[in-house]
C-alpha cells in the first residue's frame, strides 16, 4: 500500500482550511432558532416527538425533542437556508415543512399536527419498506439527495455508496454503466435493488446492469441501503442487502432547472428538469431529460507516432424521468413513474496481465516473475484490447435488430472498430395506488412494466489477431482482407450481437392495518412474470458477403447445409436462438409492535418460481423445438427482530432470519446446452445480526455499530472452465453444495459540532470464507455421454472479489453560506482476487488462498457553491456551481482481479496464485467532473 495518504491529507487540509477566519466569524454571528408546538389529531400536546432540521443545501442536521407541553426549541442555527423541518414519531405519519429561510437572530415558528387520517406524502417510502430511525431493527445507511448531488458526479449510482460500511463498488473496465456493487461479500446478484419499491434485478440471473438506469442519480431523492436480510418483504429476498432508491415525487411548487456538466474524456452532460407544481390542489407533474456523450479514457491498438488510438469506452446516451400524482380525495392517491435510459457505449470487458498495464506496480509486488514481462510487455495504463484501428476505406455497415440505433448503420467511429459495444433500453413504468379505508387500514398497490431491448457485440468465427502485448486483440484490416479473399466472399470471422429482448410485468400489493397499542399487521402479495428472448445475429461481415454458420456443424438442427441454410447475412440469427419464461409468485404476513420504547416485528413469506426454456435451434427428436420446464419450485423465508430505546439517545437492535431461496434460472436449466437439473436444491441462508445506535439530542453526533453472521449453504453456481478439468475442451461446470460463512463488524459515525465543520467515518471488517470442498460436474450437450465430475478443493478459501477490510473518512466544511467542500478518503485491504472454483482440482493446492490484491488508499475532493437569488428576472432563482475530483493524487491501484487466469496469466514459474498469474482492472486515474446548475 502506498504511503501517499499522509501527503493527501496535508493537501486536503490546506485546501479545506485555507479560508479567511473573518468569513467564519462573520457567518457565526446572530444565529437563528426554530420553535413550535406538536399536537395530535385531537389537538393534544405530544411529548417525545423528534424534530429534525435539515439544511437542504449542505445536508447538515440538527434537532431536538418536544417536551411534555408539546413545545420544542432548536437554537444556534445558521441564518439562510433553505431548511427542511421534520416532525417524526413512531406510529404517526411524518410531517415536514420545506424551503424555510431563517433570518439573522430571528425565530421561525413551525407547528405540527400529527395524524394518520389521510394519505401522507411519504406513502412511497412506507410502501418501499424504508427503515425508520430508532424503530426498524436492521443496519442501514441513508444517502440524501444533497449527498447524491454533491458526490456522485455522473458516475454510476452505486459509486456514491462507497463510503458506507461493507460496501465495495467499482467501475469495472471503466465503461459507462459497467459498475458493480458488493455488500458484505455478496455480489449484486444477492443484493436486491429497488426503485420506488419495485425490484429491478434481472429475473433470470439476479444481476443489475447500471447502464439501464443511467439517469437515476439525477432523479433520486434518496437512497437507503439496508444491509443483511433487511426488513423488506419480497418474493425473492435479499441476502447481502437491499438498495432502495426513492425518486423525486411530483413537485409541489412550479420550477425549472438546467444543469450542464463537463468531465474527463470529453465528457458532456446536460440535464433539464421541470415541475408544474400542484394544479387545482389535485395534480402535479415532474419530468427530466438527460443527454450524455463522451469519448471515455481507454484506448487500444498499436500506437502510431507513439500515440494509441480509439475510444474504447465512449458513451452516447439519453435518459428520461417522469413522475405524476393525482390526489383523488383525502383517502386515495395515484402516482405514476416512468424511467429509462436508451444508451450505447463502448466497453473494456477484458482484464489484463499486470505487466501489460503497469510494470511499475508489477515490480512492487515482489512475486512478479521477470519472464512475465516478456510474455506481457507494457502497453499503457489505459490500454484496452477491445478496440483497434481499421482503414477508413472499409465502409462495411453494422446492424442490430433491436434497441437504440436499431437497423443498418455506420460504426461509431470510421477509423476504429469496437469489439465490445453495449446498446440497450430498459424502461420501467409504475402505477401506484394508495388508499386509506379508515380505522388505520391502508392498501398500497403498484403495477409495473419493464421492457428491455438490446444487446452487446463481440467476435465470432476465425479472425486475424495481434499479440503484441500478450493479450490478443483483433487486427481488423487483416481480417477484412482475408474475408474478401475467401471463395465467394464468405467471411471466416465476423462481429456478432448477443441480443437480449425481454418484457416483465408485475404487481405488488400490501394491506396494512394499525391496531391499538402500536400494533400493525400487514399481508402482501408479489407477482411477476417475464419473457426473455436470447439469440445471436450477424452484426458486421468484416468485408465478406455472408457467413457460413455450418462451418463446424450447423448451429440449428433445422438447417440443411446442402441447401445453403447456413449462409447468414447481415442481421440473420446464428449460434443460438432461444426463449426463457420466468414466473414468480409470493406472499407474506407480517406483524409489528412499535412504541416510544422500541419495536418488535416478525414476518413469514412463501414464494414459488417456475422456469420454461424453448430452443428454436434444437430438435427435440420429433421435429419440434426443444422445450424444458422446471415446474413450480417453492421457497420461503422467516425473519424478525426487535429494537429497544434505552434512552432518548441510545438504541439497541437485533434480528435473525432463515431463507430458503429458489435457485436462479441457470441453477435449474442450462440454456447454453439445453440441459435441465432434475433435482435443483434451494439455497439456504441463516443470518443473525445485532447492533447499537447513538443519536445526541442535538444530533451533532451519531454513531452506529453492528455485528453480523450469515451462513450460506446448498449454493449452486455455474462457471465456465476453458480446460474443463484438464480435458482440453471448454464447457460449463455446475458446482453443487457450495457453502460459505460471512461474518463481520461494521461501524459508521458522523460529528458536526457546528454549522461550519463535519466529520464522517465508516469501517467494516469481514471474515468471509468457504466451508467445504465441493463437486463440480459437466453435463455434455448430447445427453448421451456420461457426466464428468471432479472434486474442487476450496475449503477454507476466502470469499473473493471485494476487500474484507475497509475504512472511509471525510472532512466537510461550510465556510460561507452556500459553500460546501469535502475531502474524503477510502482505504481497502485483505482483498482476495476472484477465482474460478473449477480450477481448484489439485489437492496439493488445497488451502492456498487466491492472490491477495495489494491494498490501496484513494482520495476524492468535492465542492459546491449555491448562490441564491442570482437570477433577478425570476423570483427565487438559484445558481449552483460544483466540482468533483476523483483519485485526486492519481493513485495507481488495482480495483478488480481474477486469480490464476486462463487467458492472461503467466504460469511458467509454476505458481498459479501470485501477481503474474492474475489478470486485473486498474482503478481509474485522476478524473474530474464539474459544472453548473441554474434553477428558478
mmCIF file of N, CA and C in Angstrom, residues 1 168 180 351 354 361 365 367 800-805 828-834 849-856 892-899 913-915 918-923:
data_model
loop_
_atom_site.group_PDB
_atom_site.id
_atom_site.type_symbol
_atom_site.label_atom_id
_atom_site.label_comp_id
_atom_site.label_asym_id
_atom_site.label_seq_id
_atom_site.Cartn_x
_atom_site.Cartn_y
_atom_site.Cartn_z
ATOM 1 N N UNK A 1 0.846 -1.191 0.000
ATOM 2 C CA UNK A 1 0.000 0.000 0.000
ATOM 3 C C UNK A 1 0.884 1.243 0.000
ATOM 4 N N UNK A 168 -18.535 -2.308 -1.414
ATOM 5 C CA UNK A 168 -17.438 -2.115 -2.350
ATOM 6 C C UNK A 168 -18.033 -1.992 -3.744
ATOM 7 N N UNK A 180 -20.293 -2.281 -10.661
ATOM 8 C CA UNK A 180 -20.883 -3.363 -9.872
ATOM 9 C C UNK A 180 -20.800 -2.974 -8.409
ATOM 10 N N UNK A 351 -10.019 -8.102 -18.553
ATOM 11 C CA UNK A 351 -8.914 -7.791 -17.670
ATOM 12 C C UNK A 351 -7.599 -8.175 -18.345
ATOM 13 N N UNK A 354 -0.880 -7.725 -15.285
ATOM 14 C CA UNK A 354 -0.373 -6.513 -14.658
ATOM 15 C C UNK A 354 0.811 -5.935 -15.435
ATOM 16 N N UNK A 361 3.768 -1.070 -11.034
ATOM 17 C CA UNK A 361 3.036 -1.734 -9.964
ATOM 18 C C UNK A 361 3.402 -3.215 -9.889
ATOM 19 N N UNK A 365 5.281 -5.778 -6.482
ATOM 20 C CA UNK A 365 4.665 -6.935 -5.845
ATOM 21 C C UNK A 365 5.680 -7.916 -5.285
ATOM 22 N N UNK A 367 6.572 -10.778 -6.213
ATOM 23 C CA UNK A 367 6.405 -12.136 -6.718
ATOM 24 C C UNK A 367 6.101 -12.157 -8.212
ATOM 25 N N UNK A 800 -13.965 -14.157 -2.340
ATOM 26 C CA UNK A 800 -13.163 -13.155 -3.035
ATOM 27 C C UNK A 800 -14.031 -12.096 -3.697
ATOM 28 N N UNK A 801 -13.336 -11.203 -4.393
ATOM 29 C CA UNK A 801 -13.932 -10.187 -5.266
ATOM 30 C C UNK A 801 -14.309 -8.898 -4.555
ATOM 31 N N UNK A 802 -13.964 -8.759 -3.271
ATOM 32 C CA UNK A 802 -14.189 -7.498 -2.554
ATOM 33 C C UNK A 802 -13.277 -7.475 -1.336
ATOM 34 N N UNK A 803 -12.774 -6.303 -0.943
ATOM 35 C CA UNK A 803 -11.930 -6.219 0.252
ATOM 36 C C UNK A 803 -12.716 -6.602 1.499
ATOM 37 N N UNK A 804 -12.086 -7.377 2.364
ATOM 38 C CA UNK A 804 -12.753 -7.779 3.596
ATOM 39 C C UNK A 804 -12.522 -6.767 4.718
ATOM 40 N N UNK A 805 -11.625 -5.817 4.493
ATOM 41 C CA UNK A 805 -11.418 -4.738 5.464
ATOM 42 C C UNK A 805 -11.407 -3.415 4.722
ATOM 43 N N UNK A 828 -8.576 0.292 1.553
ATOM 44 C CA UNK A 828 -9.021 -1.097 1.423
ATOM 45 C C UNK A 828 -7.833 -2.037 1.585
ATOM 46 N N UNK A 829 -8.062 -3.187 2.219
ATOM 47 C CA UNK A 829 -7.047 -4.221 2.280
ATOM 48 C C UNK A 829 -7.740 -5.570 2.541
ATOM 49 N N UNK A 830 -6.953 -6.645 2.527
ATOM 50 C CA UNK A 830 -7.457 -8.024 2.612
ATOM 51 C C UNK A 830 -8.464 -8.289 1.473
ATOM 52 N N UNK A 831 -8.027 -7.959 0.275
ATOM 53 C CA UNK A 831 -8.843 -8.154 -0.931
ATOM 54 C C UNK A 831 -8.278 -9.354 -1.694
ATOM 55 N N UNK A 832 -9.036 -10.432 -1.755
ATOM 56 C CA UNK A 832 -8.598 -11.636 -2.449
ATOM 57 C C UNK A 832 -9.185 -11.657 -3.857
ATOM 58 N N UNK A 833 -8.339 -11.986 -4.826
ATOM 59 C CA UNK A 833 -8.774 -11.982 -6.220
ATOM 60 C C UNK A 833 -9.842 -13.044 -6.454
ATOM 61 N N UNK A 834 -10.815 -12.694 -7.268
ATOM 62 C CA UNK A 834 -11.839 -13.651 -7.661
ATOM 63 C C UNK A 834 -11.182 -14.858 -8.333
ATOM 64 N N UNK A 849 -4.575 -19.745 -0.670
ATOM 65 C CA UNK A 849 -5.511 -18.668 -0.993
ATOM 66 C C UNK A 849 -5.258 -18.117 -2.390
ATOM 67 N N UNK A 850 -6.294 -17.526 -2.956
ATOM 68 C CA UNK A 850 -6.106 -16.798 -4.207
ATOM 69 C C UNK A 850 -5.220 -15.588 -3.938
ATOM 70 N N UNK A 851 -4.673 -15.050 -5.014
ATOM 71 C CA UNK A 851 -3.748 -13.924 -4.874
ATOM 72 C C UNK A 851 -4.411 -12.776 -4.123
ATOM 73 N N UNK A 852 -3.677 -12.218 -3.146
ATOM 74 C CA UNK A 852 -4.197 -11.092 -2.376
ATOM 75 C C UNK A 852 -3.811 -9.788 -3.058
ATOM 76 N N UNK A 853 -4.816 -9.059 -3.512
ATOM 77 C CA UNK A 853 -4.616 -7.794 -4.216
ATOM 78 C C UNK A 853 -4.010 -6.783 -3.251
ATOM 79 N N UNK A 854 -3.006 -6.027 -3.672
ATOM 80 C CA UNK A 854 -2.418 -5.035 -2.756
ATOM 81 C C UNK A 854 -3.446 -4.004 -2.312
ATOM 82 N N UNK A 855 -3.405 -3.672 -1.026
ATOM 83 C CA UNK A 855 -4.311 -2.657 -0.509
ATOM 84 C C UNK A 855 -3.999 -1.289 -1.077
ATOM 85 N N UNK A 856 -4.950 -0.401 -0.956
ATOM 86 C CA UNK A 856 -4.727 0.935 -1.506
ATOM 87 C C UNK A 856 -5.587 1.952 -0.779
ATOM 88 N N UNK A 892 -2.099 4.808 -8.249
ATOM 89 C CA UNK A 892 -2.069 3.651 -9.133
ATOM 90 C C UNK A 892 -2.455 2.429 -8.311
ATOM 91 N N UNK A 893 -3.600 1.817 -8.627
ATOM 92 C CA UNK A 893 -4.088 0.721 -7.795
ATOM 93 C C UNK A 893 -4.923 -0.251 -8.619
ATOM 94 N N UNK A 894 -5.127 -1.421 -8.051
ATOM 95 C CA UNK A 894 -5.912 -2.480 -8.686
ATOM 96 C C UNK A 894 -7.284 -2.516 -8.019
ATOM 97 N N UNK A 895 -8.330 -2.372 -8.797
ATOM 98 C CA UNK A 895 -9.685 -2.370 -8.233
ATOM 99 C C UNK A 895 -10.351 -3.740 -8.325
ATOM 100 N N UNK A 896 -10.035 -4.521 -9.357
ATOM 101 C CA UNK A 896 -10.631 -5.844 -9.551
ATOM 102 C C UNK A 896 -9.558 -6.785 -10.072
ATOM 103 N N UNK A 897 -9.658 -8.064 -9.717
ATOM 104 C CA UNK A 897 -8.652 -9.028 -10.162
ATOM 105 C C UNK A 897 -9.253 -10.428 -10.206
ATOM 106 N N UNK A 898 -8.681 -11.251 -11.080
ATOM 107 C CA UNK A 898 -9.033 -12.669 -11.184
ATOM 108 C C UNK A 898 -7.765 -13.488 -10.994
ATOM 109 N N UNK A 899 -7.815 -14.447 -10.099
ATOM 110 C CA UNK A 899 -6.668 -15.292 -9.783
ATOM 111 C C UNK A 899 -6.494 -16.388 -10.834
ATOM 112 N N UNK A 913 -0.903 -18.691 -8.140
ATOM 113 C CA UNK A 913 -1.674 -17.811 -7.260
ATOM 114 C C UNK A 913 -0.832 -16.618 -6.811
ATOM 115 N N UNK A 914 -0.159 -15.999 -7.790
ATOM 116 C CA UNK A 914 0.645 -14.816 -7.491
ATOM 117 C C UNK A 914 0.265 -13.707 -8.469
ATOM 118 N N UNK A 915 0.981 -12.603 -8.384
ATOM 119 C CA UNK A 915 0.588 -11.420 -9.152
ATOM 120 C C UNK A 915 0.737 -11.606 -10.651
ATOM 121 N N UNK A 918 -2.289 -13.570 -12.361
ATOM 122 C CA UNK A 918 -3.621 -12.957 -12.269
ATOM 123 C C UNK A 918 -3.846 -12.040 -13.471
ATOM 124 N N UNK A 919 -5.072 -11.631 -13.625
ATOM 125 C CA UNK A 919 -5.413 -10.555 -14.555
ATOM 126 C C UNK A 919 -6.202 -9.514 -13.781
ATOM 127 N N UNK A 920 -6.096 -8.234 -14.208
ATOM 128 C CA UNK A 920 -6.572 -7.153 -13.345
ATOM 129 C C UNK A 920 -7.277 -6.064 -14.152
ATOM 130 N N UNK A 921 -8.095 -5.315 -13.437
ATOM 131 C CA UNK A 921 -8.524 -3.976 -13.842
ATOM 132 C C UNK A 921 -7.819 -2.987 -12.928
ATOM 133 N N UNK A 922 -7.184 -1.979 -13.497
ATOM 134 C CA UNK A 922 -6.676 -0.885 -12.688
ATOM 135 C C UNK A 922 -7.798 0.095 -12.388
ATOM 136 N N UNK A 923 -7.746 0.705 -11.207
ATOM 137 C CA UNK A 923 -8.671 1.783 -10.910
ATOM 138 C C UNK A 923 -8.414 2.959 -11.831
#
